[in-house]
XYZ file of C-alpha atoms in Angstrom:
717
model
C 94.453 74.592 113.483
C 95.840 77.262 112.019
C 96.963 78.999 108.436
C 99.881 77.074 108.008
C 102.509 76.941 105.045
C 103.114 73.376 104.615
C 103.866 72.313 99.944
C 106.259 69.644 100.305
C 104.505 67.122 99.087
C 103.093 66.037 95.547
C 99.813 67.233 93.797
C 97.225 66.273 95.668
C 98.613 63.255 97.405
C 95.898 63.408 99.931
C 93.306 63.195 97.024
C 91.538 61.342 94.059
C 95.564 62.560 92.154
C 94.040 63.694 88.282
C 97.210 66.197 86.819
C 96.065 69.000 86.291
C 95.090 70.077 90.401
C 98.038 72.577 91.970
C 98.500 76.009 92.404
C 102.007 76.118 90.095
C 104.810 79.052 91.064
C 105.138 80.538 86.898
C 108.770 80.593 87.264
C 109.367 76.784 88.333
C 106.741 75.423 85.937
C 108.100 72.550 84.999
C 108.475 70.767 81.698
C 105.331 68.277 82.163
C 103.710 70.740 83.810
C 103.493 72.858 80.716
C 103.156 69.805 78.226
C 99.768 68.634 80.375
C 99.017 72.225 79.532
C 99.555 72.321 76.398
C 98.010 69.389 75.637
C 94.597 71.186 77.105
C 95.393 73.707 74.694
C 97.368 75.720 75.694
C 98.934 77.730 73.005
C 101.556 79.730 74.934
C 104.895 79.570 75.715
C 106.689 80.002 78.890
C 107.518 82.459 78.482
C 104.381 84.752 76.870
C 103.905 82.826 80.594
C 106.423 84.275 82.963
C 109.857 86.220 82.596
C 112.425 88.296 83.990
C 113.147 89.809 80.617
C 110.983 90.045 78.810
C 107.435 91.654 78.857
C 104.771 88.234 80.001
C 101.436 87.855 81.856
C 102.670 88.216 84.953
C 103.638 91.651 84.042
C 100.086 92.268 83.665
C 98.324 90.086 86.925
C 98.875 92.695 90.012
C 97.672 92.526 93.162
C 95.110 94.627 94.688
C 95.287 95.667 97.254
C 95.777 93.716 100.269
C 93.991 90.523 99.253
C 92.343 90.249 95.226
C 94.245 90.047 92.587
C 93.252 92.175 89.226
C 94.447 92.838 84.841
C 95.611 95.522 83.273
C 93.605 95.381 80.400
C 94.763 99.389 77.788
C 97.899 100.917 77.180
C 95.867 104.343 79.568
C 96.430 101.802 83.077
C 93.565 101.003 83.417
C 92.264 97.208 85.214
C 89.914 94.718 86.177
C 88.429 93.745 89.103
C 85.856 92.631 91.359
C 83.427 94.779 92.562
C 83.921 92.645 95.957
C 87.023 93.696 96.152
C 86.131 97.608 94.673
C 83.331 97.356 97.814
C 85.192 98.815 100.209
C 86.457 102.084 97.977
C 83.323 102.234 96.654
C 81.858 102.087 99.772
C 84.155 105.268 101.189
C 82.849 107.322 98.692
C 79.209 106.576 98.838
C 76.577 108.617 101.620
C 72.765 110.038 100.753
C 73.097 111.859 97.919
C 75.498 109.558 95.669
C 75.063 106.156 96.896
C 77.741 104.755 94.501
C 76.682 100.925 96.324
C 72.846 101.295 94.691
C 73.499 102.892 91.261
C 76.829 102.174 90.696
C 80.070 105.080 89.197
C 81.132 105.436 86.321
C 83.329 108.603 85.936
C 82.846 110.452 82.385
C 86.462 111.823 81.792
C 89.893 111.488 83.663
C 88.920 114.176 85.987
C 85.940 112.532 87.595
C 87.837 109.830 88.795
C 87.832 109.572 92.212
C 91.642 108.748 94.526
C 90.739 105.924 97.108
C 93.846 106.688 99.602
C 95.013 103.548 101.139
C 94.517 101.221 98.364
C 97.379 100.253 96.854
C 98.835 98.016 92.907
C 101.331 95.625 92.846
C 103.436 94.497 90.261
C 105.816 91.454 90.724
C 109.051 92.123 89.703
C 111.476 89.040 90.115
C 111.342 86.345 92.170
C 114.664 85.500 93.814
C 115.584 81.558 95.641
C 117.474 82.848 99.018
C 117.243 79.693 100.804
C 120.794 79.073 101.965
C 120.197 83.189 103.248
C 117.162 82.539 105.284
C 118.668 79.878 107.008
C 121.994 80.674 107.813
C 122.103 80.027 110.968
C 119.335 77.879 111.913
C 120.658 75.224 113.811
C 118.488 71.674 113.307
C 118.661 71.507 118.130
C 116.968 75.068 117.858
C 113.776 74.770 119.140
C 111.179 75.633 117.134
C 110.577 79.377 118.212
C 113.793 80.209 118.229
C 114.617 78.572 114.066
C 111.466 81.143 113.603
C 113.166 83.731 115.251
C 116.079 83.071 113.766
C 114.032 83.366 110.185
C 112.804 86.506 110.855
C 115.952 87.565 111.409
C 117.158 86.917 108.952
C 114.809 87.185 106.696
C 114.539 91.359 107.904
C 118.555 91.715 107.739
C 117.845 90.592 103.589
C 115.200 92.685 103.062
C 116.632 95.745 105.265
C 119.410 95.326 102.435
C 117.432 95.365 99.538
C 116.114 97.966 100.504
C 119.187 99.921 100.472
C 118.686 100.262 96.785
C 115.010 99.736 96.008
C 112.185 101.782 96.425
C 110.153 98.648 95.591
C 108.800 96.577 98.427
C 110.716 93.119 99.030
C 108.978 89.716 100.877
C 109.909 87.151 102.536
C 108.039 83.620 101.720
C 108.336 80.475 103.011
C 107.944 76.785 99.839
C 107.406 73.780 100.289
C 107.166 73.806 104.247
C 109.366 76.407 105.260
C 112.561 74.257 103.459
C 112.683 76.581 100.733
C 111.997 80.175 101.081
C 111.763 82.952 97.569
C 112.524 87.063 97.956
C 109.519 88.655 95.848
C 110.400 92.266 94.686
C 107.362 94.464 94.095
C 107.052 97.612 92.639
C 104.013 99.221 94.472
C 101.916 101.812 92.866
C 99.245 103.928 96.120
C 97.290 106.519 93.052
C 94.979 104.613 92.203
C 91.321 105.692 91.240
C 87.843 104.924 91.351
C 87.047 104.376 87.375
C 83.456 102.079 86.543
C 81.659 100.000 89.162
C 77.417 98.462 87.771
C 75.817 98.900 90.769
C 74.697 96.721 93.318
C 71.661 94.816 91.629
C 74.630 93.788 88.605
C 77.521 93.803 90.280
C 76.029 92.151 93.592
C 73.193 90.461 92.776
C 72.069 86.751 94.497
C 73.661 88.741 97.338
C 74.893 86.286 100.086
C 71.773 84.013 99.079
C 74.225 82.854 96.108
C 77.259 82.994 97.942
C 79.486 80.585 97.164
C 77.140 79.170 94.487
C 76.183 77.956 91.050
C 73.997 79.099 89.096
C 75.253 82.083 89.307
C 74.217 85.538 87.941
C 76.231 87.961 88.813
C 78.165 90.816 86.438
C 81.070 90.607 89.075
C 83.720 94.092 88.305
C 85.474 97.125 88.987
C 87.374 99.064 86.585
C 90.187 101.257 88.552
C 92.906 103.346 87.289
C 96.840 103.312 87.603
C 98.331 106.783 87.667
C 102.249 107.115 88.450
C 104.906 110.377 88.984
C 105.813 111.515 84.752
C 108.576 109.342 85.405
C 105.813 106.516 85.505
C 106.898 105.143 88.226
C 105.089 104.888 91.857
C 103.910 108.298 93.307
C 102.163 110.106 95.901
C 98.329 110.588 95.132
C 98.928 114.126 93.054
C 96.826 116.107 90.664
C 100.250 115.709 88.589
C 99.986 112.033 88.264
C 99.349 110.687 84.858
C 98.083 106.989 84.079
C 100.373 104.042 84.603
C 101.639 102.997 81.238
C 102.529 99.164 81.564
C 104.063 97.329 80.449
C 102.110 94.231 79.364
C 98.557 94.465 79.098
C 96.324 92.216 77.351
C 93.159 92.048 74.940
C 89.908 90.837 76.157
C 87.880 88.267 73.887
C 84.501 88.470 73.176
C 84.910 84.980 71.282
C 83.152 82.883 73.739
C 84.065 80.407 75.450
C 82.797 76.387 74.994
C 82.800 73.196 77.249
C 86.824 72.004 77.570
C 87.841 75.494 76.134
C 91.744 75.916 77.963
C 91.807 78.007 81.096
C 94.064 79.309 82.797
C 93.741 81.694 86.197
C 96.415 83.784 87.396
C 96.708 85.834 90.237
C 97.369 85.952 94.429
C 95.574 82.644 96.393
C 95.450 83.844 99.433
C 95.681 80.006 102.179
C 95.843 76.517 101.574
C 96.339 73.855 103.399
C 96.081 71.041 101.549
C 98.397 68.081 103.510
C 96.528 68.761 107.055
C 96.944 65.541 109.512
C 92.828 63.636 108.954
C 93.048 64.463 113.018
C 92.948 67.886 112.412
C 90.467 67.688 109.798
C 87.744 66.023 111.973
C 87.871 68.504 114.710
C 87.740 71.594 112.495
C 84.768 70.254 110.965
C 83.196 68.627 114.591
C 84.632 71.799 117.035
C 85.386 75.099 115.212
C 83.626 75.359 111.940
C 80.329 74.484 113.519
C 81.014 77.080 116.706
C 82.660 79.861 114.101
C 79.769 79.429 111.328
C 76.658 79.932 114.829
C 78.991 83.032 115.990
C 78.838 84.597 112.100
C 75.112 84.027 112.290
C 74.130 85.869 114.954
C 76.158 88.605 113.846
C 74.338 88.720 110.571
C 70.876 88.084 111.764
C 71.525 91.979 114.399
C 73.726 93.650 111.793
C 70.246 92.668 108.585
C 67.594 93.532 111.597
C 68.936 97.422 111.283
C 70.746 97.450 108.197
C 66.795 96.533 107.010
C 64.403 99.176 108.031
C 67.379 101.972 108.068
C 69.530 103.304 104.728
C 72.375 104.622 106.834
C 72.930 101.782 108.517
C 72.707 99.647 104.841
C 75.599 101.865 103.493
C 77.702 102.252 106.950
C 77.374 98.310 107.451
C 77.374 97.226 103.472
C 81.392 96.412 103.212
C 81.625 94.599 106.718
C 78.101 92.514 106.428
C 79.360 91.010 103.135
C 83.457 90.557 104.765
C 80.992 88.291 108.019
C 79.065 87.033 105.403
C 81.201 85.623 103.115
C 83.513 83.358 105.342
C 79.869 82.857 108.028
C 78.478 80.196 103.942
C 82.538 79.514 103.014
C 82.841 77.086 106.151
C 79.055 76.614 105.776
C 79.632 74.596 102.413
C 83.541 73.320 103.738
C 81.986 70.933 106.576
C 78.935 69.710 103.784
C 82.460 69.353 101.379
C 84.657 67.533 103.370
C 81.665 64.876 104.599
C 80.430 64.050 101.232
C 83.378 63.044 99.955
C 84.297 61.906 103.236
C 88.052 63.648 103.487
C 88.685 62.432 107.128
C 88.298 58.369 106.492
C 90.243 59.736 103.329
C 92.951 61.263 105.028
C 93.106 58.647 107.736
C 93.215 55.434 104.931
C 96.630 57.612 103.709
C 98.571 58.008 106.707
C 97.328 53.937 107.493
C 99.590 53.622 104.742
C 102.027 55.432 105.009
C 102.651 54.621 108.846
C 102.991 51.371 107.296
C 106.057 52.065 104.458
C 107.904 54.014 107.495
C 107.709 50.992 109.117
C 109.599 48.693 106.503
C 112.386 50.441 107.506
C 114.924 50.861 110.001
C 116.242 54.893 109.002
C 112.228 55.838 108.843
C 110.918 54.867 111.386
C 113.406 56.880 112.801
C 112.848 59.638 111.698
C 109.515 59.682 111.312
C 107.760 56.625 113.581
C 106.025 58.626 116.047
C 105.380 61.342 114.528
C 101.152 60.692 114.464
C 101.219 59.572 118.585
C 103.150 63.214 118.473
C 99.606 64.723 117.351
C 97.313 63.022 119.263
C 99.279 64.356 121.180
C 99.729 67.765 120.390
C 95.905 67.757 118.780
C 94.226 67.270 122.465
C 95.714 69.932 123.689
C 93.911 71.342 120.282
C 90.574 70.585 121.342
C 90.443 71.893 125.407
C 91.591 75.365 124.288
C 90.134 76.193 120.756
C 86.975 76.743 122.041
C 88.288 79.265 124.256
C 90.457 80.849 120.827
C 87.898 80.340 118.070
C 84.976 82.853 121.181
C 87.698 84.884 121.193
C 87.603 85.854 117.523
C 84.617 85.829 116.667
C 82.590 86.407 119.496
C 84.943 89.074 121.532
C 86.314 90.679 118.175
C 83.341 90.083 116.617
C 82.380 93.168 119.615
C 83.126 96.389 117.379
C 83.508 98.884 120.786
C 85.641 96.081 121.862
C 88.279 95.603 118.393
C 88.375 99.475 119.309
C 89.733 98.898 122.794
C 92.510 96.456 121.953
C 93.689 99.216 119.519
C 93.045 102.033 121.979
C 95.331 98.955 124.613
C 97.999 100.163 122.296
C 98.045 103.168 121.825
C 97.513 103.569 126.249
C 100.794 101.157 126.125
C 102.832 102.889 123.170
C 102.212 106.672 125.435
C 102.020 105.523 128.502
C 105.240 106.855 129.481
C 104.387 110.408 128.064
C 104.577 112.955 130.517
C 100.954 114.660 130.080
C 100.997 117.378 127.723
C 102.997 115.253 125.640
C 99.892 112.121 125.582
C 97.230 115.129 125.862
C 98.477 115.499 122.298
C 99.258 112.136 121.029
C 95.627 111.584 121.695
C 94.100 113.969 119.873
C 96.300 113.084 117.139
C 95.087 108.851 117.479
C 91.239 110.910 117.804
C 91.542 112.026 114.003
C 92.867 108.893 113.028
C 88.667 107.569 113.948
C 87.070 109.367 110.924
C 86.849 106.488 108.837
C 86.191 103.933 111.716
C 82.835 106.377 113.022
C 82.082 107.130 109.340
C 81.110 103.236 109.271
C 80.202 102.703 112.806
C 76.280 102.155 114.150
C 76.020 102.069 118.555
C 72.966 100.433 117.752
C 73.991 97.663 116.035
C 76.880 96.955 117.719
C 75.120 97.840 121.290
C 72.922 94.402 120.756
C 76.123 92.146 118.675
C 77.643 92.999 122.629
C 74.751 91.367 124.169
C 74.418 89.116 122.522
C 77.840 87.597 122.393
C 78.995 88.149 126.082
C 75.616 85.723 126.592
C 76.792 82.689 124.027
C 80.763 83.974 125.769
C 78.792 82.593 128.670
C 77.450 79.678 127.539
C 78.572 78.170 126.054
C 82.891 78.096 127.120
C 84.017 76.357 130.788
C 83.203 78.831 133.707
C 86.860 77.729 133.946
C 87.498 80.781 130.755
C 84.767 83.028 132.430
C 86.949 86.873 132.758
C 86.771 88.627 136.015
C 83.502 90.966 134.440
C 81.261 88.276 135.099
C 82.076 88.453 138.658
C 81.713 92.228 138.643
C 77.997 91.849 136.326
C 76.699 88.796 139.041
C 77.881 91.337 142.103
C 76.162 94.000 140.662
C 73.763 93.142 138.050
C 72.609 90.367 139.026
C 74.168 88.835 135.856
C 72.148 91.109 133.463
C 75.053 91.634 130.201
C 71.993 94.216 129.430
C 72.127 96.232 132.252
C 75.949 96.130 132.170
C 75.600 97.148 128.099
C 73.952 100.277 128.635
C 76.526 100.825 130.982
C 79.548 100.581 128.944
C 77.535 102.572 126.245
C 76.479 105.256 128.478
C 79.880 105.765 130.201
C 82.497 104.580 127.520
C 84.591 107.138 125.521
C 84.988 104.271 122.685
C 80.838 104.924 121.821
C 81.670 107.063 119.248
C 84.055 110.162 118.072
C 81.846 113.124 119.939
C 82.674 111.770 123.254
C 86.744 110.837 122.373
C 86.728 115.357 121.292
C 85.030 116.028 124.762
C 87.356 113.858 126.758
C 89.623 116.131 125.381
C 87.971 119.862 125.487
C 87.692 118.650 128.773
C 90.806 117.590 130.147
C 92.385 117.565 132.987
C 94.480 115.997 136.054
C 92.464 113.392 136.282
C 90.985 112.347 132.410
C 94.239 110.009 131.838
C 93.547 107.648 134.577
C 89.649 107.963 132.688
C 90.575 106.974 129.944
C 92.657 103.845 131.685
C 89.676 102.995 133.586
C 86.309 103.150 130.527
C 84.546 100.659 130.942
C 84.667 98.845 126.734
C 88.613 99.333 128.129
C 88.004 96.827 130.813
C 85.841 94.709 129.431
C 88.291 94.139 126.573
C 90.683 93.793 129.308
C 88.882 91.064 130.960
C 88.925 88.860 128.667
C 92.216 89.345 127.371
C 93.307 88.318 130.277
C 91.838 84.564 130.032
C 92.981 84.503 126.615
C 96.739 85.553 128.303
C 97.000 84.216 131.261
C 95.062 80.322 130.295
C 95.386 79.545 126.862
C 98.106 81.949 125.028
C 101.000 79.183 126.356
C 99.848 76.208 125.995
C 98.013 76.319 122.829
C 100.804 78.161 121.423
C 103.308 75.556 122.066
C 100.801 72.744 120.608
C 100.602 75.113 117.213
C 104.915 75.905 117.093
C 105.395 71.789 118.426
C 102.488 71.209 115.224
C 104.727 73.226 112.378
C 107.381 71.365 113.606
C 106.313 68.028 112.810
C 104.449 68.885 109.788
C 107.103 69.477 108.337
C 108.954 66.711 109.148
C 105.545 64.877 107.798
C 105.805 66.693 104.537
C 109.478 65.232 104.423
C 107.775 62.119 105.082
C 105.169 62.173 102.268
C 108.204 63.871 99.697
C 109.919 60.522 99.886
C 106.450 58.426 100.927
C 105.503 59.678 97.005
C 108.853 60.402 95.344
C 107.694 60.197 91.752
C 105.048 62.445 91.998
C 104.885 65.951 91.392
C 105.731 69.024 94.586
C 103.447 72.358 94.331
C 103.718 74.917 97.158
C 100.344 74.724 99.201
C 99.202 78.711 98.699
C 100.736 81.942 100.361
C 99.966 84.767 98.648
C 101.790 84.572 95.566
C 102.023 84.814 93.012
C 100.621 81.316 91.226
C 98.877 80.195 87.642
C 96.183 77.191 88.034
C 94.666 75.450 84.772
C 92.217 73.511 83.923
C 88.865 73.469 81.619
C 85.369 75.069 81.445
C 83.101 71.609 82.877
C 79.738 71.903 84.303
C 79.893 69.111 86.351
C 77.388 67.151 88.777
C 77.480 67.673 92.531
C 74.337 64.975 94.167
C 72.389 62.143 92.398
C 71.115 63.382 89.505
C 71.764 66.357 89.497
C 73.752 68.241 86.911
C 75.018 72.044 86.132
C 76.206 72.883 82.597
C 79.075 75.844 82.510
C 77.419 79.212 81.293
C 74.107 80.967 82.395
C 72.329 84.087 80.917
C 71.001 86.837 81.593
C 67.277 84.979 81.273
C 68.196 83.411 85.011
C 69.113 86.756 85.539
C 65.724 87.984 84.380
C 63.832 84.214 86.335
C 65.351 85.348 89.504
C 63.801 88.368 89.003
C 61.981 89.616 92.966
C 61.256 92.653 93.806
C 60.517 91.398 97.948
C 64.213 90.491 98.124
C 67.127 92.850 98.162
C 68.653 90.466 96.539
C 67.132 89.704 93.307
C 66.171 92.827 92.654
C 66.867 93.630 88.825
C 67.884 96.696 87.515
C 65.320 98.396 85.429
C 68.443 99.301 82.280
C 69.525 95.686 82.319
C 65.177 94.648 82.235
C 64.445 96.859 79.469
C 67.765 95.789 77.478
C 67.194 91.971 77.856
C 63.408 92.742 76.194
C 65.010 94.193 73.772
C 66.786 91.562 72.764
C 70.210 94.509 72.628
C 72.975 92.473 73.360
C 75.291 94.324 71.092
C 78.152 92.467 70.012
C 78.309 91.066 73.548
C 75.908 88.203 72.463
C 77.156 84.365 71.331
C 75.529 83.145 68.178
C 72.116 82.323 69.049
C 72.012 86.209 70.256
C 72.011 84.304 73.703
C 73.295 87.292 76.357
C 75.868 85.294 78.667
C 76.943 85.887 82.010
C 79.056 83.807 83.483
C 81.064 80.420 83.475
C 82.681 77.503 85.864
C 86.147 75.471 84.531
C 88.465 73.814 87.237
C 90.563 75.386 87.797
C 92.512 75.035 91.363
C 91.258 78.481 92.889
C 91.451 79.928 96.259
C 90.176 83.385 98.566
C 92.389 85.357 96.606
C 91.861 84.443 93.447
C 89.176 87.135 93.475
C 89.658 89.066 90.770
C 92.694 86.927 88.900
C 92.236 86.798 85.121
C 91.327 83.616 83.379
C 92.822 83.704 79.932
C 91.740 81.455 77.129
C 94.733 79.135 75.296
C 95.976 82.210 73.059
C 96.587 84.914 76.282
C 92.897 86.413 75.810
C 90.808 87.447 79.270
C 87.557 85.739 79.031
C 86.593 86.444 82.890
C 87.135 87.398 86.061
C 87.936 84.899 88.470
C 85.334 85.915 90.895
C 84.114 82.500 93.800
C 83.870 78.470 94.017
C 80.607 76.553 93.730
C 79.529 75.737 97.762
C 79.819 71.907 97.063
C 83.506 72.733 96.599
C 84.493 75.555 99.203
C 87.116 72.916 100.684
C 89.014 72.748 98.466
C 91.377 74.762 100.855
C 92.431 71.579 102.681
C 90.925 68.475 100.264
C 90.237 68.873 96.120
C 88.171 66.369 94.618
C 87.940 67.571 90.962
C 84.700 66.258 90.633
C 83.017 69.116 93.013
C 85.703 72.147 92.957
C 84.623 74.497 90.201
C 85.847 77.831 89.727
C 83.380 80.738 89.010
C 84.044 83.154 86.274
C 82.391 86.407 85.011
C 81.929 86.237 81.128
C 84.183 89.593 79.421
C 81.183 89.549 77.245
C 78.779 90.318 80.337
C 81.135 92.814 82.213
C 81.733 94.132 78.766
C 77.872 95.019 78.181
C 76.925 96.484 81.622
C 80.483 98.267 80.703
C 79.004 100.143 77.490
C 75.006 99.346 77.485
C 74.325 98.999 80.955
C 76.230 101.889 82.468
C 76.980 103.742 79.149
C 80.633 103.861 79.828
C 81.119 102.742 76.382
C 84.580 105.168 76.382
C 85.868 102.913 78.655
C 85.629 100.090 76.138
C 87.207 102.005 73.386
C 90.600 102.213 75.168
C 90.283 98.637 74.343
C 91.977 95.531 72.206
C 88.881 93.733 72.026
C 89.757 90.769 70.562
C 86.270 89.465 68.150
């Protein structure tokens, strides 16, 4: 239903139980977890993994920008993350003249490293249990809304207090379904420079075709450097800044991996919902995910039509296409995976056992006896309103002009009380913020998306939720949405920065009124009004009620499984997950090995399919079998491998360590059969996909000619 922080439960209690599941808070690793890691081969101490007072692996692991992970690999602040994590930064420096997306990029000196305004790197300094402070004044009788309000007030007050004496960033996050709260302190660096990126036919090899798929042959990495002030502290971009000197950087192993080797993934997984009720998963599989998959596929088709014939559109929409496609294919895999393992049926069986346990004790029945009747009532509400909510997010806000309209509406509201001259001045400032937006915007693509999504909304959403704008289209345009779109894109100021500037240049007493009457803005507001007037109240009430019910349910489950160890769902805080290098068998008669090689790249080579065009330099090195020190013992070059670590979104770019804490690869994906692992982890299907550190270094050194960067590293042979 939404991204709930559900965690007060034992290890994969809704799933086939295995001791190695889970994303563990490194500061809270218990003896059982650590002993299991040692049993699998880990040679690190708990202090090696996480320490507050001494340097440890956690000091080399970064939150890259706002949604990925990464790792520091040199004493001069060099960092590795995924190519798809650095994609936006690489794109921002690309043009038809300097197409770094296609051709790759290497800075041959520090002066050539490219700054990236807005990109950040965050290091966790420490985390502290602040539950008592956050729940101070939180009465059990408060409504869920008032409870959340009080928690937010307490969190804001604590962050404000801590920020008085520190320039670091402070964030309060809940664990165990909001029964426990931690304060996270981060040191955030903002001068992050692009150092190297492979060409897309390496860094994105396989493209959307291979995304979420194993076997995989993608060199998914990019290289950045952290810069700091001369005191080694965070500082805004300046040519006077110097490379950051880390508390900890990690050695890079080229020894390779073998099946059953221990693996440790360290990073910032985004969100998991392992403990959803069976009915919610059923609605997800049969209602919500299929309609979102359909809408994403429409948008991708329309983007691709233009990108395939227009080189500028290909650059403009490269990152957007990747983002839309990533979720689309993941959702398809989730549907397939959840159905394949009968997740709904298994959850139903577990819930029946739970309810039988509840009924055996009067006190338990008083606390948990009515949970599922209340859940069922809420899910009926959800089933009625979620299609409108999904279509608003995926269709209405799938059109870029309507997204900009929503932002412009906020700007107009914020400044509506200003006198005309002051409003004009703010309008001028607002226009200047749109440079990057319009650099990567194609009205031709967006107009087709706009038309298609309005048509789909009218066709698939009940008439009671149709916006007033459809009445206008029926009356003035005989129901022809294409003609309505012609008018919107012909007259709206939101189509280009030139129209914004023209409106400013021709400013008069009626200009502000014209902005409020913009046809794109009015289209957005017509849909937005439906959401506010007919959907928001019942839908939000359902969400709040379920938040409360899930909190109670998780307490009950923790009692029901009191003999098992708890782990919290992911919430973009630092976690470790451990496992082993191993292949898997997703279907009868099918067995996947645990690694791929450069030979597989050549087997996929197809110059007629953009996803499978092989780099000429890579082809040359392959023919010569010139792999240098990066080959395995059989003179083969390995590309990727899979392991059984429990990972999620946000683990992109996570370092993968061997038993000695040496970097053996970068996590970048999951197998398609196991993309449902955010909801339901099945150890027979779920594998994380890792770029082998040897292929990463090979591409840097032999393909890109960046041997000077390899020399910065501590290589373990």
